[in-house]
Amino acid sequence: MRDTSPQRTRRIRMAALVGVLAAASLSLTATPASAEDNPMHDSNYDQWWDLEPDGSTFSRCADHTDKFRFRFYYNSNYAGSWINIGHPLWDLLNVYAGDGPHPLRFCDGKGNGSGQAVGNNAASVFNWYDGFCGTVYYNSGYNRKGPYRTYSPRSGGNLADAGLKNENRSIEFATCW
């Protein structure tokens, strides 16, 4: 004979609720579903020269990449040339590139601003990271003595709104939970 008592019904409902809560907890603590790299590490500067899987183009200038998911744009409203960033940069005008410091430049052939220095020339940004925030600073060295703005995952905007249009010198990343 089947047990249809109210106690059994409560036990079944409680077990179902525990299962739902456990599943929800796992989804909140799991790593992002994408294969994005951790942008908080700046020790691997040779990543600037990583090629796409087909060997055809640099990741920093690719239309999409999981290694470089923060993008600076030359123009406002996500227009003009861009460059993808994948780790903190102390000074956008003095990036070490294997043979010494150079200004980081917008990608060639991507529109207005191609080849121009990124430092003190960007007008908008977008953060495609799922689990990391990116902070853009007026000064080099992540110096908070001037304007700065933190962009949450999957967000962006015009740098003029933060007093950073054509006045941007460094970027760093942090987790955003």
Tab-separated table of C-alpha atoms in Angstrom:
chain	number	residue	atom	x	y	z
A	1	MET	CA	0.000	0.000	0.000
A	2	ARG	CA	1.299	3.418	-0.987
A	3	ASP	CA	2.094	6.028	1.723
A	4	THR	CA	0.075	9.198	0.943
A	5	SER	CA	0.434	10.839	4.337
A	6	PRO	CA	1.022	14.596	4.683
A	7	GLN	CA	4.425	13.856	6.272
A	8	ARG	CA	5.574	11.944	3.176
A	9	THR	CA	4.380	14.779	0.917
A	10	ARG	CA	6.344	17.303	3.018
A	11	ARG	CA	9.493	15.119	2.859
A	12	ILE	CA	9.231	14.874	-0.938
A	13	ARG	CA	8.706	18.619	-1.300
A	14	MET	CA	11.603	19.335	1.073
A	15	ALA	CA	13.920	17.017	-0.883
A	16	ALA	CA	12.909	18.736	-4.138
A	17	LEU	CA	13.532	22.170	-2.604
A	18	VAL	CA	16.976	21.115	-1.347
A	19	GLY	CA	17.810	19.855	-4.846
A	20	VAL	CA	16.726	23.115	-6.472
A	21	LEU	CA	18.711	25.191	-3.950
A	22	ALA	CA	21.809	23.044	-4.455
A	23	ALA	CA	21.590	23.444	-8.235
A	24	ALA	CA	21.134	27.220	-7.881
A	25	SER	CA	24.130	27.402	-5.555
A	26	LEU	CA	26.319	25.582	-8.066
A	27	SER	CA	25.298	27.900	-10.880
A	28	LEU	CA	26.227	30.955	-8.789
A	29	THR	CA	29.663	29.679	-7.811
A	30	ALA	CA	30.672	28.067	-11.083
A	31	THR	CA	33.173	29.700	-13.362
A	32	PRO	CA	31.824	31.509	-16.391
A	33	ALA	CA	30.628	29.209	-19.166
A	34	SER	CA	33.000	30.757	-21.673
A	35	ALA	CA	36.651	29.872	-21.933
A	36	GLU	CA	37.788	33.376	-21.049
A	37	ASP	CA	41.290	33.855	-19.695
A	38	ASN	CA	41.958	35.539	-16.359
A	39	PRO	CA	42.909	39.156	-17.160
A	40	MET	CA	44.287	39.869	-13.693
A	41	HIS	CA	47.690	38.384	-14.538
A	42	ASP	CA	50.171	40.687	-16.247
A	43	SER	CA	53.273	38.507	-16.259
A	44	ASN	CA	52.712	36.987	-19.704
A	45	TYR	CA	53.418	39.887	-22.054
A	46	ASP	CA	54.185	37.503	-24.904
A	47	GLN	CA	50.437	36.904	-25.101
A	48	TRP	CA	50.379	40.061	-27.216
A	49	TRP	CA	51.862	38.000	-29.996
A	50	ASP	CA	49.517	34.992	-29.708
A	51	LEU	CA	48.023	34.032	-33.027
A	52	GLU	CA	44.473	32.915	-33.609
A	53	PRO	CA	44.061	29.114	-34.031
A	54	ASP	CA	44.323	29.443	-37.811
A	55	GLY	CA	47.553	31.434	-37.406
A	56	SER	CA	46.218	34.337	-39.441
A	57	THR	CA	45.832	37.298	-37.123
A	58	PHE	CA	46.844	38.666	-33.752
A	59	SER	CA	44.310	38.084	-30.960
A	60	ARG	CA	44.436	41.686	-29.866
A	61	CYS	CA	42.992	42.694	-33.260
A	62	ALA	CA	40.601	39.762	-33.781
A	63	ASP	CA	36.874	40.353	-34.054
A	64	HIS	CA	36.400	37.905	-31.154
A	65	THR	CA	38.848	36.301	-28.734
A	66	ASP	CA	38.628	34.622	-25.340
A	67	LYS	CA	42.048	35.950	-24.302
A	68	PHE	CA	41.410	39.661	-24.848
A	69	ARG	CA	37.880	40.620	-23.837
A	70	PHE	CA	38.144	44.307	-22.959
A	71	ARG	CA	38.108	46.625	-25.966
A	72	PHE	CA	39.197	50.252	-26.377
A	73	TYR	CA	37.666	52.162	-29.322
A	74	TYR	CA	39.120	55.225	-31.016
A	75	ASN	CA	35.699	56.901	-31.405
A	76	SER	CA	32.685	57.345	-29.154
A	77	ASN	CA	29.780	54.901	-29.318
A	78	TYR	CA	32.029	51.863	-30.009
A	79	ALA	CA	33.153	53.140	-33.413
A	80	GLY	CA	36.424	53.455	-35.258
A	81	SER	CA	39.472	51.301	-34.796
A	82	TRP	CA	39.811	49.160	-31.681
A	83	ILE	CA	42.210	46.996	-29.724
A	84	ASN	CA	41.411	44.070	-27.419
A	85	ILE	CA	43.037	44.067	-23.957
A	86	GLY	CA	43.617	40.886	-21.933
A	87	HIS	CA	45.675	41.901	-18.895
A	88	PRO	CA	46.479	44.972	-16.780
A	89	LEU	CA	48.575	47.650	-18.455
A	90	TRP	CA	50.519	50.032	-16.207
A	91	ASP	CA	50.984	52.625	-18.951
A	92	LEU	CA	49.263	52.449	-22.344
A	93	LEU	CA	51.970	54.695	-23.800
A	94	ASN	CA	54.821	52.438	-22.619
A	95	VAL	CA	53.899	48.780	-23.141
A	96	TYR	CA	56.749	46.285	-23.178
A	97	ALA	CA	56.680	44.391	-26.481
A	98	GLY	CA	59.797	42.197	-26.362
A	99	ASP	CA	62.256	44.787	-27.648
A	100	GLY	CA	61.403	47.580	-25.248
A	101	PRO	CA	58.520	49.903	-24.419
A	102	HIS	CA	56.211	51.126	-27.166
A	103	PRO	CA	52.872	52.923	-27.166
A	104	LEU	CA	50.018	50.464	-27.531
A	105	ARG	CA	48.320	51.191	-30.870
A	106	PHE	CA	44.851	50.716	-32.274
A	107	CYS	CA	44.658	47.883	-34.810
A	108	ASP	CA	45.461	48.647	-38.427
A	109	GLY	CA	42.691	48.430	-40.984
A	110	LYS	CA	39.869	48.621	-38.438
A	111	GLY	CA	38.631	52.145	-39.232
A	112	ASN	CA	39.197	55.677	-38.037
A	113	GLY	CA	42.210	55.873	-35.703
A	114	SER	CA	44.065	52.835	-37.111
A	115	GLY	CA	47.660	52.853	-35.911
A	116	GLN	CA	47.137	55.695	-33.420
A	117	ALA	CA	48.320	55.306	-29.815
A	118	VAL	CA	45.610	54.025	-27.456
A	119	GLY	CA	46.877	56.036	-24.467
A	120	ASN	CA	45.147	59.413	-24.342
A	121	ASN	CA	43.280	58.648	-27.591
A	122	ALA	CA	40.395	56.284	-26.716
A	123	ALA	CA	36.805	57.546	-26.686
A	124	SER	CA	34.794	54.452	-25.667
A	125	VAL	CA	35.273	50.973	-24.173
A	126	PHE	CA	33.394	47.701	-23.818
A	127	ASN	CA	34.038	44.873	-21.347
A	128	TRP	CA	33.076	41.422	-22.716
A	129	TYR	CA	34.403	39.560	-19.674
A	130	ASP	CA	31.810	37.550	-17.764
A	131	GLY	CA	33.512	37.504	-14.359
A	132	PHE	CA	35.899	40.463	-14.344
A	133	CYS	CA	35.569	44.240	-14.114
A	134	GLY	CA	37.972	46.552	-15.918
A	135	THR	CA	38.972	49.937	-14.498
A	136	VAL	CA	40.282	52.628	-16.851
A	137	TYR	CA	42.425	55.369	-15.282
A	138	TYR	CA	43.304	58.916	-16.318
A	139	ASN	CA	46.863	58.402	-15.044
A	140	SER	CA	49.436	55.694	-15.608
A	141	GLY	CA	50.124	53.219	-12.804
A	142	TYR	CA	46.457	52.726	-11.819
A	143	ASN	CA	46.695	56.066	-10.033
A	144	ARG	CA	43.370	57.142	-8.497
A	145	LYS	CA	44.369	60.807	-8.156
A	146	GLY	CA	42.528	61.590	-11.393
A	147	PRO	CA	39.292	60.355	-12.941
A	148	TYR	CA	38.739	56.603	-13.313
A	149	ARG	CA	35.778	54.364	-14.059
A	150	THR	CA	35.124	50.673	-13.503
A	151	TYR	CA	33.188	48.787	-16.185
A	152	SER	CA	31.197	45.755	-15.016
A	153	PRO	CA	31.056	42.535	-17.017
A	154	ARG	CA	29.215	42.892	-20.329
A	155	SER	CA	29.082	46.697	-20.132
A	156	GLY	CA	30.794	49.721	-21.583
A	157	GLY	CA	30.358	53.347	-22.453
A	158	ASN	CA	31.798	56.577	-23.717
A	159	LEU	CA	34.876	57.671	-21.807
A	160	ALA	CA	33.701	61.302	-21.945
A	161	ASP	CA	31.011	60.334	-19.409
A	162	ALA	CA	33.802	59.618	-16.906
A	163	GLY	CA	36.147	62.486	-17.830
A	164	LEU	CA	38.460	60.012	-19.595
A	165	LYS	CA	37.954	60.715	-23.312
A	166	ASN	CA	41.418	61.094	-24.822
A	167	GLU	CA	42.749	61.057	-21.244
A	168	ASN	CA	43.305	57.376	-20.481
A	169	ARG	CA	46.665	55.907	-19.462
A	170	SER	CA	46.189	52.592	-17.622
A	171	ILE	CA	43.792	49.700	-17.079
A	172	GLU	CA	43.525	46.997	-14.414
A	173	PHE	CA	41.144	44.128	-13.742
A	174	ALA	CA	39.426	42.649	-10.675
A	175	THR	CA	36.828	39.980	-10.005
A	176	CYS	CA	33.267	41.311	-9.793
A	177	TRP	CA	31.016	39.088	-7.740
